Short mmCIF file of C-alpha atoms in Angstrom, two decimals:
data_model
loop_
_atom_site.label_atom_id
_atom_site.label_comp_id
_atom_site.label_asym_id
_atom_site.label_seq_id
_atom_site.Cartn_x
_atom_site.Cartn_y
_atom_site.Cartn_z
CA MET E 1 69.94 46.14 36.08
CA ARG E 2 67.66 44.96 33.22
CA ARG E 3 68.65 41.36 33.91
CA LEU E 4 67.82 41.85 37.60
CA ILE E 5 64.37 43.27 36.72
CA VAL E 6 63.68 40.32 34.43
CA VAL E 7 64.64 37.81 37.14
CA PHE E 8 62.49 39.73 39.67
CA LEU E 9 59.48 39.62 37.37
CA VAL E 10 59.95 35.91 36.76
CA LEU E 11 60.06 35.29 40.48
CA ILE E 12 56.86 37.30 40.98
CA ASN E 13 55.17 35.39 38.19
CA PHE E 14 56.33 32.05 39.64
CA GLN E 15 55.03 32.98 43.07
CA SER E 16 51.58 33.91 41.69
CA LYS E 17 51.36 30.75 39.63
CA ALA E 18 52.40 28.61 42.61
CA ASN E 19 49.29 29.82 44.44
CA ASP E 20 46.87 29.40 41.52
CA PHE E 21 45.21 26.34 43.00
CA GLU E 22 45.80 26.72 46.74
CA TRP E 23 42.97 26.92 49.30
CA ASN E 24 43.33 29.54 51.99
CA PRO E 25 41.06 30.18 55.04
CA ILE E 26 38.98 32.78 53.20
CA LEU E 27 38.34 30.47 50.26
CA GLN E 28 37.47 27.64 52.60
CA LYS E 29 35.01 29.95 54.44
CA ALA E 30 33.46 30.95 51.12
CA TYR E 31 33.06 27.25 50.24
CA THR E 32 31.29 26.54 53.55
CA SER E 33 29.08 29.58 53.08
CA LEU E 34 28.15 28.38 49.59
CA TRP E 35 26.75 25.12 50.93
CA LYS E 36 24.82 27.02 53.56
CA LEU E 37 23.21 28.96 50.68
CA ARG E 38 24.49 32.25 52.02
CA LEU E 39 25.38 33.38 48.54
CA GLN E 40 25.84 37.11 49.22
CA GLU E 41 28.35 36.26 51.93
CA THR E 42 30.06 33.78 49.56
CA ARG E 43 30.44 36.45 46.90
CA ALA E 44 31.72 39.05 49.33
CA LEU E 45 34.39 36.62 50.61
CA LEU E 46 35.48 35.76 47.08
CA ALA E 47 35.56 39.42 46.09
CA SER E 48 37.95 40.09 49.02
CA GLN E 49 40.52 37.84 47.29
CA LYS E 50 42.35 40.15 44.92
CA ASN E 51 44.30 37.42 43.09
CA THR E 52 42.39 35.54 40.40
CA SER E 53 43.17 31.95 41.43
CA GLY E 54 41.81 28.82 39.93
CA ILE E 55 40.02 27.95 43.19
CA LYS E 56 38.41 31.40 43.29
CA LEU E 57 37.14 30.95 39.69
CA TYR E 58 35.88 27.49 40.60
CA LEU E 59 33.91 28.81 43.56
CA GLN E 60 32.54 31.76 41.57
CA SER E 61 31.28 29.32 38.98
CA TYR E 62 29.70 27.13 41.62
CA THR E 63 28.01 30.11 43.32
CA ASP E 64 26.51 31.31 40.06
CA LEU E 65 25.29 27.78 39.21
CA ILE E 66 23.60 27.26 42.60
CA GLU E 67 21.92 30.65 42.36
CA LEU E 68 20.59 29.67 38.90
CA MET E 69 19.24 26.37 40.24
CA VAL E 70 17.36 28.33 42.94
CA THR E 71 16.05 31.27 40.88
CA GLU E 72 15.86 29.84 37.36
CA ASP E 73 16.11 33.40 36.10
CA LYS E 74 16.61 33.66 32.30
CA ALA E 75 18.58 36.92 32.49
CA ASP E 76 20.97 35.41 35.05
CA PHE E 77 21.35 32.34 32.80
CA GLU E 78 22.50 34.50 29.87
CA GLN E 79 24.90 36.40 32.11
CA PHE E 80 26.23 33.08 33.47
CA LEU E 81 27.10 31.89 29.97
CA ASP E 82 29.11 35.06 29.27
CA THR E 83 30.89 35.05 32.61
CA GLN E 84 31.71 31.36 32.36
CA SER E 85 33.34 31.94 28.99
CA SER E 86 35.55 34.60 30.54
CA ARG E 87 36.49 32.32 33.43
CA LEU E 88 37.44 29.52 31.07
CA THR E 89 39.71 31.92 29.10
CA LEU E 90 41.46 32.94 32.31
CA LEU E 91 41.98 29.32 33.33
CA GLU E 92 43.55 28.43 29.98
CA GLY E 93 46.38 30.80 30.89
CA PHE E 94 47.34 28.88 34.05
CA PRO E 95 50.22 26.39 33.98
CA ASP E 96 49.55 22.88 32.70
CA THR E 97 51.79 21.30 35.37
CA SER E 98 49.00 21.31 37.96
CA PRO E 99 46.31 18.57 37.99
CA GLU E 100 43.77 21.10 39.21
CA LYS E 101 43.81 23.15 35.97
CA GLN E 102 42.17 20.67 33.61
CA TRP E 103 39.93 19.34 36.38
CA ILE E 104 38.49 22.76 37.18
CA ILE E 105 37.99 23.50 33.49
CA ALA E 106 36.04 20.20 33.27
CA GLU E 107 34.04 21.21 36.35
CA MET E 108 33.09 24.47 34.67
CA TYR E 109 31.90 22.61 31.61
CA LEU E 110 29.84 20.41 33.94
CA HIS E 111 28.34 23.57 35.42
CA LEU E 112 27.53 24.86 31.94
CA ALA E 113 25.95 21.48 31.08
CA THR E 114 23.80 21.57 34.21
CA ALA E 115 22.62 25.12 33.59
CA LYS E 116 21.87 24.47 29.88
CA LEU E 117 19.91 21.32 30.65
CA LYS E 118 17.97 23.19 33.32
CA PHE E 119 16.98 25.85 30.80
CA GLY E 120 15.99 23.39 28.12
CA HIS E 121 19.13 23.43 25.91
CA GLU E 122 19.58 19.69 25.84
CA VAL E 123 21.95 19.41 22.82
CA LYS E 124 24.27 22.20 23.91
CA GLY E 125 24.23 20.88 27.47
CA ALA E 126 25.09 17.38 26.21
CA TRP E 127 28.10 18.70 24.28
CA ASN E 128 29.41 20.44 27.40
CA LEU E 129 28.95 17.19 29.32
CA ILE E 130 30.98 15.31 26.65
CA LYS E 131 33.68 17.96 26.69
CA ALA E 132 33.92 17.63 30.51
CA SER E 133 34.12 13.87 30.26
CA LYS E 134 36.97 13.97 27.70
CA LEU E 135 38.93 16.44 29.79
CA LEU E 136 38.51 14.38 32.92
CA GLU E 137 39.55 11.14 31.28
CA SER E 138 42.60 12.82 29.83
CA ASN E 139 43.52 14.39 33.17
CA ALA E 140 43.09 11.03 34.95
CA LYS E 141 45.67 9.49 32.62
CA LYS E 142 48.09 12.35 33.18
CA PHE E 143 47.51 12.61 36.95
CA PRO E 144 46.17 9.20 38.07
CA ASN E 145 46.70 9.92 41.77
CA PHE E 146 44.72 13.17 41.81
CA ILE E 147 41.68 12.11 43.85
CA PRO E 148 39.39 15.18 43.57
CA GLN E 149 38.74 14.50 39.89
CA GLN E 150 37.08 11.22 40.86
CA LYS E 151 34.16 13.32 42.22
CA SER E 152 33.45 14.53 38.72
CA LEU E 153 34.30 11.27 37.01
CA GLY E 154 32.08 9.38 39.47
CA LEU E 155 29.10 11.53 38.62
CA ILE E 156 29.62 11.13 34.84
CA HIS E 157 30.21 7.34 35.15
CA ILE E 158 26.90 6.99 37.04
CA MET E 159 25.06 9.04 34.43
CA VAL E 160 26.52 7.08 31.54
CA GLY E 161 26.01 3.79 33.34
CA SER E 162 22.33 4.47 33.74
CA ILE E 163 21.61 5.64 30.17
CA PRO E 164 18.48 3.89 28.77
CA GLN E 165 19.15 1.01 26.38
CA ASN E 166 17.84 2.82 23.35
CA PHE E 167 20.43 5.60 23.83
CA LEU E 168 23.43 3.44 24.48
CA TRP E 169 24.58 3.69 20.89
CA VAL E 170 24.92 7.45 21.29
CA ALA E 171 27.21 7.03 24.29
CA LYS E 172 29.33 4.48 22.42
CA LEU E 173 29.47 6.66 19.37
CA LEU E 174 30.75 9.60 21.44
CA GLY E 175 33.19 7.48 23.34
CA LEU E 176 31.49 7.81 26.70
CA LYS E 177 32.08 5.02 29.19
CA GLY E 178 30.87 4.35 32.67
CA SER E 179 29.16 2.08 35.13
CA VAL E 180 27.06 2.84 38.17
CA LYS E 181 29.20 0.59 40.40
CA ASN E 182 32.44 2.29 39.41
CA GLY E 183 30.91 5.72 39.76
CA LEU E 184 29.69 5.06 43.24
CA GLN E 185 33.09 3.70 44.27
CA GLU E 186 34.83 6.84 42.98
CA LEU E 187 32.50 9.04 44.96
CA LYS E 188 33.12 6.97 48.10
CA ASN E 189 36.87 7.23 47.55
CA VAL E 190 36.68 11.02 47.42
CA SER E 191 34.49 11.20 50.58
CA LYS E 192 36.95 9.02 52.50
CA ASN E 193 40.25 10.48 51.27
CA GLU E 194 39.56 14.11 50.36
CA PRO E 195 37.80 15.81 53.34
CA ARG E 196 37.55 19.13 51.49
CA TYR E 197 35.34 17.66 48.78
CA ALA E 198 33.59 15.09 50.95
CA ILE E 199 30.30 17.05 51.17
CA GLU E 200 29.98 17.28 47.37
CA ALA E 201 30.89 13.62 46.91
CA ASN E 202 28.40 12.53 49.51
CA ILE E 203 25.62 14.63 48.03
CA MET E 204 26.20 13.05 44.59
CA TYR E 205 26.36 9.61 46.14
CA TYR E 206 23.03 9.96 47.94
CA LEU E 207 21.28 11.72 45.06
CA ALA E 208 22.31 8.82 42.79
CA HIS E 209 20.53 6.47 45.12
CA ALA E 210 17.53 8.74 45.50
CA TYR E 211 16.93 9.29 41.79
CA ILE E 212 18.46 6.27 40.07
CA LEU E 213 19.22 3.28 42.28
CA GLY E 214 16.88 3.63 45.19
CA PHE E 215 17.82 3.60 48.89
CA THR E 216 18.67 0.44 50.77
CA PRO E 217 17.86 0.62 54.54
CA LEU E 218 21.55 0.91 55.36
CA ILE E 219 22.28 3.72 52.88
CA LEU E 220 19.10 5.54 53.97
CA GLN E 221 20.36 5.37 57.56
CA ASP E 222 23.71 6.82 56.45
CA TYR E 223 21.91 9.55 54.59
CA GLU E 224 19.90 10.47 57.69
CA GLN E 225 23.13 10.83 59.66
CA PHE E 226 24.60 12.97 56.86
CA LEU E 227 21.56 15.34 56.98
CA GLU E 228 21.76 15.57 60.75
CA LYS E 229 25.46 16.31 60.64
CA ASN E 230 24.89 19.13 58.14
CA ASP E 231 21.78 20.72 59.69
CA TYR E 232 23.40 24.14 59.32
CA SER E 233 23.19 23.96 55.49
CA LEU E 234 20.00 25.23 53.88
CA LEU E 235 21.02 23.65 50.58
CA ILE E 236 21.64 20.17 52.09
CA GLN E 237 18.45 20.27 54.15
CA PHE E 238 16.51 21.31 51.02
CA LEU E 239 17.96 18.35 49.15
CA GLY E 240 16.91 16.18 52.11
CA VAL E 241 13.34 17.47 51.79
CA THR E 242 13.21 16.67 48.06
CA THR E 243 14.75 13.21 48.44
CA TYR E 244 12.48 12.27 51.29
CA MET E 245 9.53 13.38 49.19
CA LYS E 246 10.88 11.31 46.31
CA GLU E 247 11.01 8.38 48.68
CA GLY E 248 7.37 8.90 49.61
CA ASN E 249 8.11 10.08 53.15
CA SER E 250 6.50 13.52 53.36
CA SER E 251 6.21 13.29 57.15
CA GLN E 252 9.99 13.32 57.51
CA ALA E 253 10.28 15.80 54.65
CA SER E 254 8.01 18.15 56.63
CA VAL E 255 10.38 18.01 59.61
CA LEU E 256 13.34 19.08 57.42
CA LEU E 257 11.24 21.70 55.66
CA LYS E 258 10.66 23.43 59.02
CA LYS E 259 14.45 23.50 59.44
CA CYS E 260 14.70 25.09 56.01
CA ASP E 261 12.13 27.71 56.94
CA ALA E 262 14.03 28.54 60.12
CA LEU E 263 17.34 28.86 58.26
CA ASN E 264 15.81 30.83 55.40
CA ALA E 265 14.26 33.31 57.83
CA GLN E 266 17.76 34.31 59.08
CA ALA E 267 19.54 37.30 57.60
CA GLY E 268 21.97 36.52 54.84
CA TYR E 269 20.21 33.50 53.33
CA TRP E 270 19.11 33.56 49.73
CA ALA E 271 15.39 33.97 48.99
CA PHE E 272 13.96 30.56 48.33
CA PRO E 273 10.38 30.62 47.10
CA PHE E 274 10.48 26.97 46.07
CA LEU E 275 10.08 26.12 49.76
CA GLN E 276 6.48 27.38 49.38
CA TYR E 277 5.92 24.89 46.54
CA LEU E 278 7.23 22.05 48.73
CA HIS E 279 4.88 23.02 51.55
CA ALA E 280 2.05 22.91 49.04
CA GLU E 281 3.06 19.48 47.78
CA ILE E 282 3.02 18.03 51.28
CA GLU E 283 -0.38 19.59 52.10
CA ILE E 284 -2.02 18.32 48.91
CA GLN E 285 -0.73 14.82 49.70
CA LYS E 286 -2.24 15.05 53.18
CA GLY E 287 -5.57 16.07 51.67
CA SER E 288 -5.43 19.63 53.05
CA TYR E 289 -6.49 21.11 49.69
CA THR E 290 -7.38 24.61 50.81
CA LEU E 291 -4.09 25.12 52.68
CA ALA E 292 -2.16 23.58 49.74
CA SER E 293 -3.78 26.04 47.30
CA ARG E 294 -2.62 29.02 49.42
CA TYR E 295 1.00 27.77 49.37
CA TYR E 296 0.87 27.26 45.57
CA GLN E 297 -0.48 30.75 45.11
CA VAL E 298 2.27 32.29 47.28
CA PHE E 299 4.85 30.33 45.25
CA LEU E 300 3.49 31.79 42.00
CA GLN E 301 3.65 35.31 43.47
CA GLN E 302 7.23 35.03 44.64
CA TYR E 303 8.82 32.78 42.00
CA LYS E 304 10.51 34.35 38.95
CA GLY E 305 11.70 31.15 37.25
CA ILE E 306 10.46 29.18 34.24
CA ASN E 307 9.85 25.66 35.56
CA PHE E 308 7.02 24.12 37.65
CA ILE E 309 4.53 26.78 36.47
CA LYS E 310 2.31 24.38 34.56
CA ASP E 311 2.63 21.85 37.34
CA THR E 312 1.57 24.44 39.91
CA TYR E 313 -1.55 25.32 37.92
CA TYR E 314 -2.26 21.63 37.55
CA LYS E 315 -1.99 21.19 41.34
CA LEU E 316 -4.24 24.22 41.91
CA PHE E 317 -6.78 22.62 39.58
CA LEU E 318 -6.57 19.44 41.67
CA CYS E 319 -6.96 21.34 44.95
CA PHE E 320 -10.31 22.84 43.84
CA TRP E 321 -11.50 19.81 41.80
CA LEU E 322 -10.89 17.41 44.68
CA ASN E 323 -12.58 19.90 47.02
CA ASN E 324 -15.68 19.75 44.70
CA GLU E 325 -15.17 23.38 43.59
CA ASP E 326 -15.25 22.51 39.92
CA THR E 327 -15.94 26.04 38.61
CA LYS E 328 -12.80 27.46 40.25
CA ALA E 329 -10.89 24.32 39.20
CA ILE E 330 -11.60 24.96 35.49
CA THR E 331 -9.92 28.40 35.69
CA TYR E 332 -6.64 26.82 36.63
CA PHE E 333 -7.13 23.94 34.23
CA GLU E 334 -7.13 26.41 31.34
CA LYS E 335 -3.95 28.14 32.62
CA ILE E 336 -1.99 24.90 32.32
CA LYS E 337 -2.29 25.19 28.51
CA THR E 338 -0.82 28.71 28.25
CA GLN E 339 1.46 29.40 31.20
CA GLY E 340 5.03 28.20 31.84
CA SER E 341 7.39 25.92 29.96
CA THR E 342 7.69 22.20 29.35
CA ILE E 343 11.37 21.62 30.23
CA VAL E 344 11.00 19.53 33.39
CA GLU E 345 9.03 16.29 33.60
CA ALA E 346 6.49 17.70 36.06
CA ASP E 347 5.43 20.43 33.58
CA GLN E 348 5.38 17.96 30.70
CA SER E 349 3.13 15.66 32.74
CA ALA E 350 0.79 18.56 33.58
CA LEU E 351 0.40 19.42 29.88
CA ARG E 352 -0.27 15.75 29.00
CA PHE E 353 -2.91 15.71 31.71
CA VAL E 354 -4.76 18.65 30.08
CA GLU E 355 -4.61 17.00 26.71
CA LYS E 356 -6.10 13.76 27.95
CA PHE E 357 -8.44 14.84 30.78
CA ASN E 358 -12.10 15.52 30.18
CA VAL E 359 -13.57 17.08 33.27
CA SER E 360 -17.15 16.54 32.21
CA VAL E 361 -16.88 12.71 32.08
CA LYS E 362 -14.85 12.21 35.29
CA ASN E 363 -16.81 10.76 38.22
CA GLU E 364 -16.28 10.28 41.92
CA ALA E 365 -14.22 7.14 41.27
CA HIS E 366 -11.66 9.24 39.39
CA LYS E 367 -11.49 11.78 42.22
CA LYS E 368 -11.03 9.07 44.81
CA LEU E 369 -8.27 7.42 42.76
CA MET E 370 -6.49 10.79 42.46
CA LYS E 371 -6.79 11.35 46.23
CA ALA E 372 -5.31 7.91 46.80
CA ARG E 373 -2.47 8.62 44.35
CA LEU E 374 -1.58 11.87 46.14
CA ALA E 375 -1.74 10.20 49.58
CA PHE E 376 0.49 7.40 48.33
CA ASP E 377 3.02 9.88 46.91
CA GLY E 378 3.35 11.37 50.41
CA GLY E 379 3.82 8.01 52.10
CA TYR E 380 0.34 7.98 53.66
CA TYR E 381 -0.18 4.37 52.59
CA GLN E 382 -2.91 3.36 54.99
CA LYS E 383 -4.96 6.40 53.95
CA ALA E 384 -4.43 5.52 50.31
CA LYS E 385 -5.58 1.98 51.02
CA GLU E 386 -8.74 3.24 52.71
CA LEU E 387 -9.47 5.53 49.80
CA MET E 388 -9.24 2.63 47.36
CA THR E 389 -11.13 0.09 49.43
CA ASP E 390 -14.45 0.67 47.68
CA LEU E 391 -12.98 1.25 44.23
CA LYS E 392 -13.43 -1.47 41.63
CA GLU E 393 -11.83 -1.96 38.20
CA ASN E 394 -15.25 -1.87 36.46
CA GLN E 395 -15.80 1.72 37.63
CA PHE E 396 -13.27 2.81 34.96
CA SER E 397 -14.01 2.71 31.23
CA HIS E 398 -10.71 2.58 29.41
CA ASN E 399 -7.76 0.20 29.66
CA THR E 400 -5.43 3.03 30.58
CA GLU E 401 -7.62 3.88 33.61
CA LYS E 402 -7.97 0.23 34.55
CA ALA E 403 -4.20 -0.26 34.26
CA GLU E 404 -3.59 2.79 36.47
CA TYR E 405 -6.10 1.52 39.05
CA ASN E 406 -4.30 -1.85 39.27
CA TYR E 407 -0.82 -0.30 39.26
CA ARG E 408 -1.67 2.15 42.05
CA LYS E 409 -3.39 -0.55 44.09
CA GLY E 410 -0.34 -2.74 43.61
CA ARG E 411 1.94 0.03 44.84
CA VAL E 412 -0.16 0.49 48.01
CA PHE E 413 -0.05 -3.26 48.81
CA GLN E 414 3.69 -3.28 48.02
CA LYS E 415 4.38 -0.54 50.56
CA LEU E 416 2.17 -2.18 53.14
CA HIS E 417 4.15 -5.43 52.62
CA GLU E 418 1.19 -7.35 51.21
CA ILE E 419 3.38 -8.64 48.45
CA THR E 420 1.16 -11.38 47.00
CA LEU E 421 -1.65 -8.85 46.43
CA ALA E 422 0.83 -6.37 45.03
CA GLU E 423 2.13 -8.90 42.47
CA GLU E 424 -1.40 -9.78 41.40
CA HIS E 425 -2.31 -6.14 40.64
CA PHE E 426 1.00 -5.46 38.90
CA GLU E 427 0.42 -8.43 36.64
CA LYS E 428 -3.07 -7.15 35.80
CA ALA E 429 -1.59 -3.74 34.98
CA ILE E 430 0.88 -5.41 32.62
CA VAL E 431 -1.91 -7.36 30.81
CA LEU E 432 -3.98 -4.16 30.45
CA SER E 433 -0.93 -2.31 29.06
CA GLN E 434 -0.35 -4.48 25.96
CA ASN E 435 -0.51 -1.17 24.11
CA ALA E 436 3.11 -0.14 24.65
CA SER E 437 2.26 3.55 24.94
CA ILE E 438 0.45 2.89 28.24
CA SER E 439 3.04 3.56 30.94
CA TYR E 440 1.64 1.47 33.75
CA GLY E 441 2.86 -1.80 32.30
CA ALA E 442 6.48 -0.63 32.29
CA LEU E 443 6.11 0.85 35.78
CA ALA E 444 4.55 -2.39 37.06
CA CYS E 445 7.48 -4.37 35.58
CA LEU E 446 9.90 -2.05 37.31
CA GLN E 447 8.26 -2.63 40.68
CA LEU E 448 8.13 -6.38 40.16
CA GLY E 449 11.83 -6.23 39.36
CA TYR E 450 12.45 -4.49 42.67
CA ILE E 451 10.31 -7.04 44.54
CA PHE E 452 12.28 -9.99 43.16
CA GLN E 453 15.59 -8.15 43.56
CA GLU E 454 14.80 -7.66 47.27
CA THR E 455 13.92 -11.33 47.70
CA LYS E 456 17.18 -12.42 45.92
CA GLN E 457 15.32 -13.95 42.95
CA LYS E 458 17.92 -12.63 40.51
CA GLU E 459 16.58 -14.21 37.30
CA LYS E 460 13.04 -13.05 37.86
CA ALA E 461 14.29 -9.54 38.74
CA LYS E 462 16.40 -9.48 35.60
CA TYR E 463 13.44 -10.63 33.46
CA TYR E 464 11.22 -7.76 34.65
CA PHE E 465 13.94 -5.08 34.52
CA GLU E 466 14.66 -6.13 30.92
CA LYS E 467 10.95 -6.12 30.16
CA VAL E 468 10.80 -2.44 31.28
CA LEU E 469 13.10 -1.59 28.36
CA THR E 470 10.79 -3.19 25.77
CA TYR E 471 8.00 -0.63 26.31
CA SER E 472 8.18 2.23 23.83
CA LYS E 473 6.89 5.78 23.65
CA HIS E 474 5.25 5.93 27.10
CA GLU E 475 5.46 9.14 29.07
CA TYR E 476 7.81 7.85 31.80
CA LYS E 477 10.14 5.94 29.43
CA ASN E 478 13.36 7.78 30.18
CA SER E 479 13.08 7.66 33.95
CA ALA E 480 11.76 4.05 34.01
CA ASP E 481 14.55 2.91 31.62
CA ASN E 482 17.16 4.75 33.65
CA LYS E 483 16.13 2.96 36.85
CA ALA E 484 15.81 -0.44 35.17
CA LYS E 485 19.24 -0.05 33.55
CA ALA E 486 20.82 0.96 36.79
CA ALA E 487 19.22 -1.98 38.60
CA LEU E 488 20.44 -4.40 35.89
CA ASN E 489 23.98 -3.05 36.40
CA THR E 490 23.82 -3.93 40.10
CA LEU E 491 22.64 -7.47 39.25
CA ASN E 492 25.55 -8.19 36.89
#
């Protein structure tokens, strides 16, 4: 009888382990709900699954991470760290015979890395990223035909492949390898051959182009079709808004933002105050400063996170300053110094603005240049050109201001396909930025690199992309170097 009981228990244990990494209809529904950003529904579906499977733990981790990305709540972040530790402990007890085990553990370390970086814990986040990379490389050797892990490897390989030149030694020291080309190919392989993970792989693929490589017309067309196909997903439409804004196309972003508003108004969707911030960004670019200020203020009232606070006060300052309400503007100018954090680049830039900006000495030329900059950022290039028509370099006193004037005028001409004029102004910006701490020289080199890359002048493009890397200590160094490095990889 005892032997029979033992055999029975072994069979029960085998049966439960066999299902550790299986998807069932409820888990698939939870996964779909997650991408819709219906997080309460996702959690309810996962809670209905009594067995603690690896897929359930994976989806719970993903749900918590996405909530953190939306709310940026410190208390939730601390809770996430504790819960994630418990999940990893549970996963360690699963059998090593399945390729999913080590892959999901690596995914959870990637989730930890993302959360820690979001909350300003760069070193700890980096170590989690390294841990994930090592686990994935080891798993790929053990299970080379397991395609889902290429989603995670592709992301890491793109990140490593675009590391700025001055940090490459760190990657080599830690044994991190990767190239942008290989990473993109891995993501495409997942999207073609693993339908279940195709959405994630495609999101990573398009975000890599949006934030590192830039969109080609063909890839942008594919991205538009992807967004249209997934118009039910608040999360994907939100990413569409942010990427279109990154591309300087606020008109199209505004169309998607209305879709986001409509989805977010339905029952069951997660509160998303950041949509108010995006509305404000579009309105300030259009020059609707009063309406923009209202959206920014609503965002501050609803938002409980730690990022974009300084940036929002900076934008409120601009709304009133550009509207010639300087007294109100100063109130928000002072808040930039004391409110919020400096984790994200937007907040860091806002604080640098306060440190350098002297309201009392700024004239109408500075206001007009700022209006042109905002219009340009939204893709309103003709309006930006009109605002800059009467501006002259001699209206600005310092080399930094003169370099910015030429860089921004070059960008306007570049977007309006007046390439000869664009090149002339970029070259002036480079000359005026001999002081390596002035960012506009590096940024002008980057744009000249793109111009020559597009016209198939490979050597000239390579020269300017490499020149970007020679500028040191300017405020946009990391992002400029990332883009230049990624572009150089595509030229080789």
